[in-house]
Amino acid sequence: MAKEECKALLDALNRVTACYRHMVLSVGGTSDSQNLREELKQTRQKAHELAVANRNKLTAALKDKDVSKEDKAEYERLWVIFSTCLEILETDMKRALELGLEFPLNMPKKHLIQTGMSGGTTGVAARAMSVQNIKYEAEPNIDEVDLKDLEQEIHKVGEMMYEMEMKVNVPQWTVEAKQDPGAELKSTTSAGASSGGFVSVEERKSVCDISKLLAAIVFSAVLIIAVILAVCVVKLS
Protein backbone atom coordinates (compact mmCIF):
# COMPACT_ATOMS: atom_id res chain seq x y z
CA MET A 1 0.00 0.00 0.00
CA ALA A 2 2.79 2.41 0.95
CA LYS A 3 4.59 1.61 -2.28
CA GLU A 4 1.53 2.47 -4.37
CA GLU A 5 1.12 5.74 -2.48
CA CYS A 6 4.74 6.64 -3.21
CA LYS A 7 4.26 5.89 -6.89
CA ALA A 8 1.07 7.97 -7.02
CA LEU A 9 2.75 10.94 -5.30
CA LEU A 10 5.75 10.69 -7.59
CA ASP A 11 3.53 10.54 -10.67
CA ALA A 12 1.69 13.67 -9.51
CA LEU A 13 4.99 15.46 -8.87
CA ASN A 14 6.28 14.55 -12.33
CA ARG A 15 3.09 15.85 -13.92
CA VAL A 16 3.16 19.16 -12.05
CA THR A 17 6.89 19.63 -12.72
CA ALA A 18 6.37 19.04 -16.44
CA CYS A 19 3.53 21.57 -16.52
CA TYR A 20 5.68 24.08 -14.66
CA ARG A 21 8.45 23.71 -17.24
CA HIS A 22 5.92 24.23 -20.03
CA MET A 23 4.74 27.50 -18.48
CA VAL A 24 8.26 28.76 -17.75
CA LEU A 25 8.89 28.76 -21.50
CA SER A 26 6.24 31.48 -21.84
CA VAL A 27 7.91 33.94 -19.44
CA GLY A 28 9.04 36.95 -21.44
CA GLY A 29 7.09 35.84 -24.48
CA THR A 30 3.98 37.09 -26.18
CA SER A 31 1.72 35.20 -23.78
CA ASP A 32 3.44 36.54 -20.65
CA SER A 33 1.09 38.28 -18.23
CA GLN A 34 0.20 38.71 -14.58
CA ASN A 35 -2.00 35.63 -14.83
CA LEU A 36 0.95 33.57 -16.06
CA ARG A 37 3.11 34.70 -13.16
CA GLU A 38 0.35 33.77 -10.72
CA GLU A 39 -0.11 30.39 -12.43
CA LEU A 40 3.61 29.75 -12.12
CA LYS A 41 3.47 30.62 -8.44
CA GLN A 42 0.54 28.32 -7.73
CA THR A 43 2.04 25.46 -9.75
CA ARG A 44 5.46 25.55 -8.12
CA GLN A 45 3.83 25.75 -4.68
CA LYS A 46 1.84 22.64 -5.58
CA ALA A 47 5.08 20.98 -6.73
CA HIS A 48 6.75 21.89 -3.43
CA GLU A 49 3.87 20.37 -1.44
CA LEU A 50 4.11 17.16 -3.44
CA ALA A 51 7.89 17.12 -3.05
CA VAL A 52 7.58 17.33 0.75
CA ALA A 53 5.01 14.52 0.74
CA ASN A 54 7.25 12.39 -1.49
CA ARG A 55 10.28 13.01 0.70
CA ASN A 56 8.46 12.06 3.90
CA LYS A 57 6.97 8.89 2.43
CA LEU A 58 10.16 7.65 0.79
CA THR A 59 12.37 8.56 3.74
CA ALA A 60 10.16 6.60 6.13
CA ALA A 61 10.05 3.62 3.77
CA LEU A 62 13.81 3.52 3.23
CA LYS A 63 14.50 3.77 6.96
CA ASP A 64 12.11 0.93 7.76
CA LYS A 65 14.23 -2.10 8.62
CA ASP A 66 11.32 -4.49 8.12
CA VAL A 67 11.04 -3.71 4.40
CA SER A 68 11.91 -6.64 2.17
CA LYS A 69 14.94 -6.52 -0.08
CA GLU A 70 12.77 -6.37 -3.20
CA ASP A 71 10.64 -3.52 -1.86
CA LYS A 72 13.72 -1.62 -0.72
CA ALA A 73 15.18 -1.83 -4.21
CA GLU A 74 11.92 -0.41 -5.60
CA TYR A 75 11.93 2.42 -3.04
CA GLU A 76 15.52 3.23 -3.96
CA ARG A 77 14.53 3.39 -7.62
CA LEU A 78 11.67 5.76 -6.77
CA TRP A 79 14.07 7.80 -4.64
CA VAL A 80 16.43 8.30 -7.59
CA ILE A 81 13.53 9.35 -9.82
CA PHE A 82 12.34 11.73 -7.11
CA SER A 83 15.81 13.26 -6.75
CA THR A 84 16.06 13.79 -10.49
CA CYS A 85 12.62 15.38 -10.55
CA LEU A 86 13.67 17.80 -7.80
CA GLU A 87 16.79 18.74 -9.74
CA ILE A 88 14.66 19.51 -12.80
CA LEU A 89 12.26 21.58 -10.71
CA GLU A 90 15.11 23.56 -9.18
CA THR A 91 16.61 24.21 -12.62
CA ASP A 92 13.28 25.45 -13.99
CA MET A 93 12.70 27.67 -10.95
CA LYS A 94 16.11 29.27 -11.48
CA ARG A 95 15.27 29.77 -15.16
CA ALA A 96 11.95 31.38 -14.20
CA LEU A 97 13.79 33.71 -11.82
CA GLU A 98 16.29 34.76 -14.48
CA LEU A 99 13.56 35.40 -17.06
CA GLY A 100 11.41 37.22 -14.51
CA LEU A 101 14.26 39.55 -13.66
CA GLU A 102 15.04 40.10 -17.34
CA PHE A 103 11.42 40.75 -18.35
CA PRO A 104 9.58 42.48 -15.48
CA LEU A 105 5.91 43.17 -16.12
CA ASN A 106 6.08 46.65 -14.61
CA MET A 107 8.29 47.87 -17.47
CA PRO A 108 6.11 47.89 -20.61
CA LYS A 109 8.92 49.42 -22.67
CA LYS A 110 10.99 46.33 -22.17
CA HIS A 111 10.88 44.25 -25.35
CA LEU A 112 9.66 40.72 -24.81
CA ILE A 113 11.30 37.73 -26.45
CA GLN A 114 9.41 36.15 -29.33
CA THR A 115 9.12 32.51 -28.38
CA GLY A 116 6.48 31.69 -30.96
CA MET A 117 4.14 30.54 -28.18
CA SER A 118 0.78 32.24 -27.84
CA GLY A 119 -2.44 31.83 -25.92
CA GLY A 120 -3.13 31.29 -22.25
CA THR A 121 -1.59 28.73 -19.94
CA THR A 122 -4.49 28.39 -17.53
CA GLY A 123 -5.43 25.01 -19.00
CA VAL A 124 -1.92 23.70 -18.36
CA ALA A 125 -1.97 24.90 -14.76
CA ALA A 126 -5.41 23.40 -14.24
CA ARG A 127 -4.26 20.00 -15.49
CA ALA A 128 -1.20 20.18 -13.26
CA MET A 129 -3.28 20.72 -10.14
CA SER A 130 -6.13 18.40 -11.16
CA VAL A 131 -8.89 21.00 -11.14
CA GLN A 132 -11.48 21.72 -13.81
CA ASN A 133 -11.31 25.51 -13.86
CA ILE A 134 -8.70 27.79 -12.43
CA LYS A 135 -8.94 31.57 -12.14
CA TYR A 136 -6.55 34.01 -10.55
CA GLU A 137 -6.87 37.56 -9.36
CA ALA A 138 -3.27 38.64 -9.72
CA GLU A 139 -1.99 41.62 -7.78
CA PRO A 140 -0.65 44.58 -9.79
CA ASN A 141 2.89 44.03 -8.53
CA ILE A 142 2.76 40.23 -8.70
CA ASP A 143 6.10 39.99 -10.51
CA GLU A 144 8.02 41.98 -7.90
CA VAL A 145 6.61 40.12 -4.89
CA ASP A 146 6.73 36.75 -6.65
CA LEU A 147 10.40 37.00 -7.58
CA LYS A 148 11.32 37.46 -3.92
CA ASP A 149 9.21 34.47 -2.97
CA LEU A 150 10.74 32.48 -5.83
CA GLU A 151 14.25 33.10 -4.52
CA GLN A 152 13.24 31.77 -1.11
CA GLU A 153 11.53 28.72 -2.61
CA ILE A 154 14.61 27.91 -4.69
CA HIS A 155 16.62 28.00 -1.47
CA LYS A 156 14.09 25.68 0.19
CA VAL A 157 14.33 23.16 -2.65
CA GLY A 158 18.12 23.25 -2.41
CA GLU A 159 17.94 22.64 1.33
CA MET A 160 15.52 19.77 0.78
CA MET A 161 17.90 18.11 -1.68
CA TYR A 162 20.79 18.51 0.78
CA GLU A 163 18.78 17.07 3.69
CA MET A 164 17.74 14.14 1.51
CA GLU A 165 21.37 13.26 0.84
CA MET A 166 22.16 13.48 4.55
CA LYS A 167 19.21 11.37 5.75
CA VAL A 168 19.18 8.68 3.08
CA ASN A 169 22.26 7.51 1.25
CA VAL A 170 21.14 6.08 -2.09
CA PRO A 171 23.92 6.47 -4.70
CA GLN A 172 22.31 6.65 -8.13
CA TRP A 173 24.89 4.34 -9.72
CA THR A 174 23.86 1.52 -7.37
CA VAL A 175 20.21 1.54 -8.48
CA GLU A 176 19.36 -0.81 -11.32
CA ALA A 177 16.82 0.18 -13.96
CA LYS A 178 13.80 -2.05 -14.48
CA GLN A 179 14.18 -1.91 -18.28
CA ASP A 180 17.12 -2.24 -20.60
CA PRO A 181 18.45 0.98 -22.20
CA GLY A 182 16.23 1.96 -25.12
CA ALA A 183 13.57 -0.59 -24.23
CA GLU A 184 10.82 2.00 -24.60
CA LEU A 185 11.92 2.63 -28.20
CA LYS A 186 11.41 -1.02 -29.07
CA SER A 187 7.84 -1.09 -27.87
CA THR A 188 5.25 -1.32 -30.63
CA THR A 189 2.41 -0.01 -28.48
CA SER A 190 1.87 2.96 -26.23
CA ALA A 191 -0.80 3.75 -23.64
CA GLY A 192 -3.52 6.04 -24.90
CA ALA A 193 -2.58 5.74 -28.58
CA SER A 194 -4.13 3.73 -31.39
CA SER A 195 -2.24 0.70 -32.60
CA GLY A 196 -2.53 1.83 -36.22
CA GLY A 197 -0.36 4.88 -35.60
CA PHE A 198 2.80 2.98 -34.73
CA VAL A 199 5.43 1.19 -36.75
CA SER A 200 7.63 -1.39 -35.07
CA VAL A 201 11.36 -1.00 -34.83
CA GLU A 202 11.84 -4.02 -37.08
CA GLU A 203 9.61 -2.51 -39.79
CA ARG A 204 11.46 0.80 -39.65
CA LYS A 205 14.75 -1.06 -39.81
CA SER A 206 13.66 -2.99 -42.90
CA VAL A 207 12.56 0.22 -44.61
CA CYS A 208 15.91 1.82 -43.83
CA ASP A 209 17.74 -1.24 -45.21
CA ILE A 210 15.78 -1.04 -48.48
CA SER A 211 16.50 2.67 -48.78
CA LYS A 212 20.21 2.06 -48.23
CA LEU A 213 20.21 -0.68 -50.87
CA LEU A 214 18.50 1.53 -53.45
CA ALA A 215 20.89 4.38 -52.68
CA ALA A 216 23.87 2.03 -53.16
CA ILE A 217 22.51 0.81 -56.51
CA VAL A 218 21.95 4.36 -57.77
CA PHE A 219 25.40 5.44 -56.62
CA SER A 220 27.02 2.45 -58.33
CA ALA A 221 25.15 3.15 -61.58
CA VAL A 222 26.22 6.80 -61.55
CA LEU A 223 29.81 5.77 -60.85
CA ILE A 224 29.83 3.28 -63.76
CA ILE A 225 28.40 5.88 -66.16
CA ALA A 226 31.01 8.40 -65.03
CA VAL A 227 33.81 5.91 -65.67
CA ILE A 228 32.46 5.06 -69.16
CA LEU A 229 32.21 8.75 -70.06
CA ALA A 230 35.75 9.35 -68.83
CA VAL A 231 37.08 6.51 -70.95
CA CYS A 232 35.24 7.81 -74.04
CA VAL A 233 36.64 11.31 -73.54
CA VAL A 234 40.18 9.92 -73.27
CA LYS A 235 39.77 7.92 -76.52
CA LEU A 236 38.35 10.89 -78.45
CA SER A 237 41.17 13.10 -77.31
Short mmCIF file of C-alpha atoms in Angstrom, two decimals, residues 6 10 28 39 44 59 66 74-75 85 92 101 104 117 129 132 144 150 190 195 204 218 233:
data_model
loop_
_atom_site.label_atom_id
_atom_site.label_comp_id
_atom_site.label_asym_id
_atom_site.label_seq_id
_atom_site.Cartn_x
_atom_site.Cartn_y
_atom_site.Cartn_z
CA CYS A 6 4.74 6.64 -3.21
CA LEU A 10 5.75 10.69 -7.59
CA GLY A 28 9.04 36.95 -21.44
CA GLU A 39 -0.11 30.39 -12.43
CA ARG A 44 5.46 25.55 -8.12
CA THR A 59 12.37 8.56 3.74
CA ASP A 66 11.32 -4.49 8.12
CA GLU A 74 11.92 -0.41 -5.60
CA TYR A 75 11.93 2.42 -3.04
CA CYS A 85 12.62 15.38 -10.55
CA ASP A 92 13.28 25.45 -13.99
CA LEU A 101 14.26 39.55 -13.66
CA PRO A 104 9.58 42.48 -15.48
CA MET A 117 4.14 30.54 -28.18
CA MET A 129 -3.28 20.72 -10.14
CA GLN A 132 -11.48 21.72 -13.81
CA GLU A 144 8.02 41.98 -7.90
CA LEU A 150 10.74 32.48 -5.83
CA SER A 190 1.87 2.96 -26.23
CA SER A 195 -2.24 0.70 -32.60
CA ARG A 204 11.46 0.80 -39.65
CA VAL A 218 21.95 4.36 -57.77
CA VAL A 233 36.64 11.31 -73.54
#
